[in-house]
PDB file of C-alpha atoms in Angstrom:
ATOM      1  CA  MET A   1     -38.153 107.961 -25.102  1.00  0.00           C
ATOM      2  CA  ALA A   2     -36.971 109.963 -22.086  1.00  0.00           C
ATOM      3  CA  GLU A   3     -38.276 109.114 -18.642  1.00  0.00           C
ATOM      4  CA  VAL A   4     -38.127 111.654 -15.810  1.00  0.00           C
ATOM      5  CA  ILE A   5     -37.094 110.332 -12.392  1.00  0.00           C
ATOM      6  CA  THR A   6     -36.519 112.113  -9.097  1.00  0.00           C
ATOM      7  CA  MET A   7     -33.035 111.769  -7.642  1.00  0.00           C
ATOM      8  CA  PRO A   8     -31.085 113.391  -4.823  1.00  0.00           C
ATOM      9  CA  ARG A   9     -29.199 116.586  -5.633  1.00  0.00           C
ATOM     10  CA  LEU A  10     -25.481 115.895  -6.031  1.00  0.00           C
ATOM     11  CA  SER A  11     -24.540 119.549  -5.374  1.00  0.00           C
ATOM     12  CA  ASP A  12     -26.130 122.735  -4.043  1.00  0.00           C
ATOM     13  CA  THR A  13     -26.446 124.201  -7.542  1.00  0.00           C
ATOM     14  CA  MET A  14     -27.781 121.084  -9.276  1.00  0.00           C
ATOM     15  CA  THR A  15     -31.244 121.475 -10.776  1.00  0.00           C
ATOM     16  CA  GLU A  16     -31.193 118.520 -13.162  1.00  0.00           C
ATOM     17  CA  GLY A  17     -28.949 115.708 -14.301  1.00  0.00           C
ATOM     18  CA  LYS A  18     -28.712 113.265 -17.171  1.00  0.00           C
ATOM     19  CA  VAL A  19     -27.612 109.629 -17.032  1.00  0.00           C
ATOM     20  CA  ALA A  20     -24.367 109.651 -19.024  1.00  0.00           C
ATOM     21  CA  LYS A  21     -23.579 105.939 -18.577  1.00  0.00           C
ATOM     22  CA  TRP A  22     -25.145 102.950 -16.825  1.00  0.00           C
ATOM     23  CA  HIS A  23     -22.740 100.699 -14.893  1.00  0.00           C
ATOM     24  CA  LYS A  24     -25.329  98.019 -14.071  1.00  0.00           C
ATOM     25  CA  ASN A  25     -27.797  96.130 -16.239  1.00  0.00           C
ATOM     26  CA  VAL A  26     -31.283  94.877 -15.419  1.00  0.00           C
ATOM     27  CA  GLY A  27     -30.898  91.741 -13.295  1.00  0.00           C
ATOM     28  CA  ASP A  28     -27.343  92.516 -12.082  1.00  0.00           C
ATOM     29  CA  LYS A  29     -26.692  91.979  -8.390  1.00  0.00           C
ATOM     30  CA  VAL A  30     -25.825  95.190  -6.572  1.00  0.00           C
ATOM     31  CA  LYS A  31     -24.515  95.934  -3.120  1.00  0.00           C
ATOM     32  CA  GLU A  32     -24.130  99.043  -1.004  1.00  0.00           C
ATOM     33  CA  GLY A  33     -21.433 101.303  -2.412  1.00  0.00           C
ATOM     34  CA  ASP A  34     -21.765 100.089  -6.012  1.00  0.00           C
ATOM     35  CA  ILE A  35     -21.868 102.791  -8.668  1.00  0.00           C
ATOM     36  CA  LEU A  36     -25.119 102.405 -10.611  1.00  0.00           C
ATOM     37  CA  ALA A  37     -24.612 105.158 -13.149  1.00  0.00           C
ATOM     38  CA  GLU A  38     -22.677 108.281 -14.052  1.00  0.00           C
ATOM     39  CA  ILE A  39     -24.788 111.420 -13.771  1.00  0.00           C
ATOM     40  CA  GLU A  40     -23.928 114.470 -15.876  1.00  0.00           C
ATOM     41  CA  THR A  41     -24.811 117.786 -14.216  1.00  0.00           C
ATOM     42  CA  ASP A  42     -24.203 121.398 -15.187  1.00  0.00           C
ATOM     43  CA  LYS A  43     -20.696 121.244 -13.673  1.00  0.00           C
ATOM     44  CA  ALA A  44     -19.395 117.669 -13.666  1.00  0.00           C
ATOM     45  CA  VAL A  45     -19.983 113.969 -14.197  1.00  0.00           C
ATOM     46  CA  GLN A  46     -20.360 112.067 -10.915  1.00  0.00           C
ATOM     47  CA  GLY A  47     -20.907 108.465  -9.949  1.00  0.00           C
ATOM     48  CA  PHE A  48     -24.346 107.709  -8.468  1.00  0.00           C
ATOM     49  CA  ARG A  49     -24.023 105.067  -5.728  1.00  0.00           C
ATOM     50  CA  ILE A  50     -26.507 102.952  -3.843  1.00  0.00           C
TER      51      ILE A  50
END
């Protein structure tokens, strides 16, 4: 089941993105600068950081 979440735009032309890969699991410790996921947009795949 898909769940819609609001996220910051990663480019000026981005209208939507899809999580291509999660880098963290539920319960993992995270710190500033960690990549949480890879986001696939209309033009590229980018790391989404804290």
